[in-house]
Each structure stands twice: as structure tokens, then as C-alpha cells.
GROMACS .gro file of C-alpha atoms in nm:
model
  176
    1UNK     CA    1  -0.193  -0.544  -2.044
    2UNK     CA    2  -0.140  -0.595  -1.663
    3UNK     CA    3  -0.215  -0.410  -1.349
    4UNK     CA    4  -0.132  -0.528  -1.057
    5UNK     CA    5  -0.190  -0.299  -0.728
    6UNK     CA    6  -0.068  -0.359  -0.400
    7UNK     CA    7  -0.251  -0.273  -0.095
    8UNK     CA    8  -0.193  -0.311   0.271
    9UNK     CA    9  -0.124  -0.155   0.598
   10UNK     CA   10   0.164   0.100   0.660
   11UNK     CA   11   0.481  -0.095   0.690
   12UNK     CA   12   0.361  -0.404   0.481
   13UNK     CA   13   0.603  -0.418   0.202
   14UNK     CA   14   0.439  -0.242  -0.089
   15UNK     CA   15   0.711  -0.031  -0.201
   16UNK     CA   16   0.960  -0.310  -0.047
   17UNK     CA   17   0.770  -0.578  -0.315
   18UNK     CA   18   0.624  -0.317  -0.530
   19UNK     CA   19   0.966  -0.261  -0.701
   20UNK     CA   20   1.151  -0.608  -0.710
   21UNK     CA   21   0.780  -0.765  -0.851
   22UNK     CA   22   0.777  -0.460  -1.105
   23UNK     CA   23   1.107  -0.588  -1.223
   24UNK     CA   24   1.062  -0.951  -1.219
   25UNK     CA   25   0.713  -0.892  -1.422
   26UNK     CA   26   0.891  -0.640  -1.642
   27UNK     CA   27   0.617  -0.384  -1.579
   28UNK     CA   28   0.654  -0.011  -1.444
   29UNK     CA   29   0.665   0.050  -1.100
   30UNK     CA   30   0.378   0.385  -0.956
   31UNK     CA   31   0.416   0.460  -0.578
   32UNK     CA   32   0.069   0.611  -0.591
   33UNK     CA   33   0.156   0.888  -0.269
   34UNK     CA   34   0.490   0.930  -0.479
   35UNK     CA   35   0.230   0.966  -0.792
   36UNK     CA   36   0.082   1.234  -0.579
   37UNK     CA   37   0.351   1.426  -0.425
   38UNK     CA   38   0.508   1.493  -0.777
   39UNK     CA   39   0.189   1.577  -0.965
   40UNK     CA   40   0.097   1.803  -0.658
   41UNK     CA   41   0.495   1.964  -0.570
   42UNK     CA   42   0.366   1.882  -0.186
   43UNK     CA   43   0.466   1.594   0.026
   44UNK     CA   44   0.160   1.412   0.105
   45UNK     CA   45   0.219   1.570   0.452
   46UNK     CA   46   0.144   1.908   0.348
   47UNK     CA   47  -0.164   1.815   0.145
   48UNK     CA   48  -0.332   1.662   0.431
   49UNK     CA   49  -0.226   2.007   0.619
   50UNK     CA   50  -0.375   2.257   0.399
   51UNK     CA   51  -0.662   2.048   0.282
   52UNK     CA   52  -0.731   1.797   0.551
   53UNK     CA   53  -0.812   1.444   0.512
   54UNK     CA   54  -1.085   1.454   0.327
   55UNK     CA   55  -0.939   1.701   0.072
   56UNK     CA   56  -0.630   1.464   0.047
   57UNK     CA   57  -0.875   1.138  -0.007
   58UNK     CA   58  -1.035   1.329  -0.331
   59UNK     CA   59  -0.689   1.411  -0.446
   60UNK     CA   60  -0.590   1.019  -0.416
   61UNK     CA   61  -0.921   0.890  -0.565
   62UNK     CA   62  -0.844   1.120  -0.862
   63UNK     CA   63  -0.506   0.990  -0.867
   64UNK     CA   64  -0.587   0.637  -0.862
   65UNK     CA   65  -0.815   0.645  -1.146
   66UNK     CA   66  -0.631   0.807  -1.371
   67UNK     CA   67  -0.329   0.525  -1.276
   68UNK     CA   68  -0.584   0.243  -1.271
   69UNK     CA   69  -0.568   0.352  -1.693
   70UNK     CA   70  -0.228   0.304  -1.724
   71UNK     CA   71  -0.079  -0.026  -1.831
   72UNK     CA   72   0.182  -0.270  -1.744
   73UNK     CA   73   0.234  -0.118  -1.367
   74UNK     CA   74   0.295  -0.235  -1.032
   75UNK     CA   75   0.070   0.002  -0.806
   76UNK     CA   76   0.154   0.064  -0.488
   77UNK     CA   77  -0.127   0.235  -0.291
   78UNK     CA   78  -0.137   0.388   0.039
   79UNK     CA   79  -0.222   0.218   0.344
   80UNK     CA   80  -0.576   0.344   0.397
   81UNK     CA   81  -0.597   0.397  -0.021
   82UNK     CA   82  -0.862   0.116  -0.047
   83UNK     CA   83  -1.097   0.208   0.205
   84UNK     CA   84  -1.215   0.533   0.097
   85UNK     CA   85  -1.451   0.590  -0.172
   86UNK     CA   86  -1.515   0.346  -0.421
   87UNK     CA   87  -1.153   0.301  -0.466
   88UNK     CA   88  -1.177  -0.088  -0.392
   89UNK     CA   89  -1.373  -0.151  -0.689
   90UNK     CA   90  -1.196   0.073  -0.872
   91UNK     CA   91  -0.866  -0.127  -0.808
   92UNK     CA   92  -1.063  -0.430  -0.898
   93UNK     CA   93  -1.222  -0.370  -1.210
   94UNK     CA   94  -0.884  -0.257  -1.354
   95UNK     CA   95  -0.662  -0.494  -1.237
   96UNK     CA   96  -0.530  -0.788  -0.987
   97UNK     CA   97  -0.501  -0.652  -0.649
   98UNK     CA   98  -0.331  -0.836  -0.361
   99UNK     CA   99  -0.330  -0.755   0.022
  100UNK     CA  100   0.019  -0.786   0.155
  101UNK     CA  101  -0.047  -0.914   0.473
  102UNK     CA  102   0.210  -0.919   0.724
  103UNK     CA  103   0.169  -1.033   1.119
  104UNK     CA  104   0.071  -0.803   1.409
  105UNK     CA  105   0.437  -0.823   1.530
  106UNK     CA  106   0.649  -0.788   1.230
  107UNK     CA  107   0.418  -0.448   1.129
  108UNK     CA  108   0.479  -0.312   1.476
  109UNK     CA  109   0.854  -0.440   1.478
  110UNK     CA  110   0.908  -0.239   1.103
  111UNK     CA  111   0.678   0.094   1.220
  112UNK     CA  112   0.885   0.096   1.550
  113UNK     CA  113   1.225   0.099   1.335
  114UNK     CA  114   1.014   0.343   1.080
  115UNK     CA  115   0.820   0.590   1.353
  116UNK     CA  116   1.039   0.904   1.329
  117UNK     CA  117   0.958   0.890   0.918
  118UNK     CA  118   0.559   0.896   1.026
  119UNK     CA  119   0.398   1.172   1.185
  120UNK     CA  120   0.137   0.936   1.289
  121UNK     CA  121   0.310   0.765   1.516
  122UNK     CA  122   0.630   0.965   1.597
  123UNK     CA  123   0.559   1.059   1.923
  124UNK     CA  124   0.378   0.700   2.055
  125UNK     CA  125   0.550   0.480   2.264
  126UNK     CA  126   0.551   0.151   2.154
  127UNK     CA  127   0.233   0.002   2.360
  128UNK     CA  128   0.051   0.300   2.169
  129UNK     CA  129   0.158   0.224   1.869
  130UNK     CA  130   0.002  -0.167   1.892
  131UNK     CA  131  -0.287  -0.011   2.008
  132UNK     CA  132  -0.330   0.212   1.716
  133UNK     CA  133  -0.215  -0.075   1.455
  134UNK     CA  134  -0.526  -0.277   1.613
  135UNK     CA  135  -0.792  -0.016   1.611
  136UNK     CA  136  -0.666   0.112   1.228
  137UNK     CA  137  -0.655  -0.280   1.081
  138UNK     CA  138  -1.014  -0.358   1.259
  139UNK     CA  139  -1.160  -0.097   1.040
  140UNK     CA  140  -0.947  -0.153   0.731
  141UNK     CA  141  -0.909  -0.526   0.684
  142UNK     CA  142  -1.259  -0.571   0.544
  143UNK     CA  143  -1.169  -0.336   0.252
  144UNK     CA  144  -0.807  -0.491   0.254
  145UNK     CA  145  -0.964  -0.851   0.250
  146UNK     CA  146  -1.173  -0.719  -0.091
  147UNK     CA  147  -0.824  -0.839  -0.258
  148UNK     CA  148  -0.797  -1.075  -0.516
  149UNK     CA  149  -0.480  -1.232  -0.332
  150UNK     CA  150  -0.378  -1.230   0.044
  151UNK     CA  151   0.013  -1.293   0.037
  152UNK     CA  152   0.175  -1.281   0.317
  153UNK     CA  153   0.518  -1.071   0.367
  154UNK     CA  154   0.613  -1.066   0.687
  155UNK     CA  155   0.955  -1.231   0.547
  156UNK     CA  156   1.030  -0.918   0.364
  157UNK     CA  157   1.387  -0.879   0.568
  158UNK     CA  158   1.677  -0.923   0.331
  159UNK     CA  159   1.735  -0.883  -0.034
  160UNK     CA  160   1.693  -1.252  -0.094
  161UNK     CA  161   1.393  -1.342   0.055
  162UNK     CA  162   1.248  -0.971  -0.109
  163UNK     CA  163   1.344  -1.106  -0.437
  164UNK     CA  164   1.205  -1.504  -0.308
  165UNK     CA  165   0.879  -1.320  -0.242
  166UNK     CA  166   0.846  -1.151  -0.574
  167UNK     CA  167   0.907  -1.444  -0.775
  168UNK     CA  168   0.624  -1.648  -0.588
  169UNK     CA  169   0.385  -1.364  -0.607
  170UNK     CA  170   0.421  -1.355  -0.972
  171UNK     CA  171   0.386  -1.727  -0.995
  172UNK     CA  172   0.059  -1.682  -0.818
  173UNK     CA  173  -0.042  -1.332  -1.042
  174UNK     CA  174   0.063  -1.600  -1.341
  175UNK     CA  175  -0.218  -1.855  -1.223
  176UNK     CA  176  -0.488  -1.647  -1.219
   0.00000   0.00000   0.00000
């Protein structure tokens, strides 16, 4: 029986890993806001509209415990998942969990390419958008740094270093 859930900011690689690590592990693969949107028939979007925030953070801590049962899965949580609640020691007790780490640049080079996709940061220029990376990860990184593993993935750019990646990180899931 494995778990292994993936945490990190936006634009970190969890569904970019999530899925090749899944395959090379031979274990499902749960987007948990994908988990959401289909048990729910709302985008995540429209949740957070008609119940606000901390509606939608209930509706994900329910969601995450019922996946933290489920076994031989790749989790992929959203980016501010682990903070709320006690959803970090949730993830813990159930499984490994790993903070996909990536540096200040390459997360602000990938949301740039990514902004239209998140209403967060659609209409920020790009100064705006560092700013808000910095202020999000100086609150979040202590929850983030509760992880069992910090792997880096800032070299999450082609198909070959994606699959590179997921090999290692199973290598290192293996050892512990």
C-alpha cells in the first residue's frame, strides 16, 4: 500500500510529475482539485464563487481525507492544500509527502506562460506577480517544508528530464 502526495506552490510540477511518477510507480494518479471538480460538477472556480474560500477549504479537507484512504495513488494537492486545517498531518499520517520545490524564477517564468489559465494572477503584470509569489510562499513554506521530501523540479521542461525526475523521485520514495 503506497501514498504518495505531492504538494507545492502553483506552477511547481505536481500534475507535470504527479502523472509520469504515477506511472513509473505503477500506482493511480488523483489530481485532488480534479477530485473535486468532478465529485462537485463545478470548476474549483465556481466553488470558491458561491461558497467563498473558506467554504471551498472544507470541501478540500473533506476531499483529502477521504483520498488520503485510498491506496496505491499519486496525490496531487493544490497549492495552498497543506496549509489549511490539519491537512498537513493528515497527508502525513497516511502517506509520503514531498514538497516540489522549484526556484523563485522558474515558478514566475511557468505562472507568466500560465497567467491567463489563473484568475489569480490574470490581470498582474509581471513585477506583481513576483510580488505575490513572495508574500504567498512566506506564509506557505513552513507548512510546505512539513514534507517528508524537498525535491527540487525546477528542471521539469521537456519530456525527458519529466520522466529523469520521476525516476529519481521514486528512487528516493524507494529509500525511505
Amino acid at each position: 500500500m503506497k501514498r504518495i502526495f505531492l504538494i507545492g506552490y502553483m506552477g511547481a510540477g505536481k500534475t507535470t510529475l504527479g502523472r509520469p511518477l504515477s506511472k513509473v510507480m505503477d500506482l493511480e494518479f488523483i489530481d485532488l482539485d480534479n477530485f473535486i471538480e468532478a465529485r462537485y460538477h463545478k470548476t474549483v472556480k465556481d466553488i470558491f464563487a458561491e461558497v467563498g474560500e473558506a467554504g471551498f477549504r472544507q470541501i478540500e479537507h473533506r476531499s483529502l481525507e477521504e483520498v488520503a484512504d485510498y491506496e496505491n495513488v499519486v496525490i496531487a494537492l493544490g497549492g495552498g492544500t497543506p496549509c489549511f486545517l490539519d491537512n498537513m498531518d493528515i497527508v502525513n499520517k497516511a502517506g509520503i509527502s514531498v514538497y516540489l520545490k522549484p526556484t523563485e524564477e522558474v515558478l514566475l517564468r511557468r505562472l507568466i506562460q500560465g497567467k491567463n489559465k489563473r484568475p489569480l494572477l490574470a490581470s498582474k503584470s509581471d513585477d506583481e506577480i513576483l510580488q505575490f509569489i513572495r508574500e504567498q510562499l512566506a506564509w506557505r513554506e513552513p507548512y510546505y517544508l512539513r514534507a517528508n521530501i524537498v525535491f527540487e523540479s525546477s528542471h521539469l521542461e521537456n519530456r525527458a528530464d519529466i520522466v529523469h525526475s520521476a525516476e529519481k523521485l521514486k528512487d528516493i520514495i524507494a529509500e525511505m
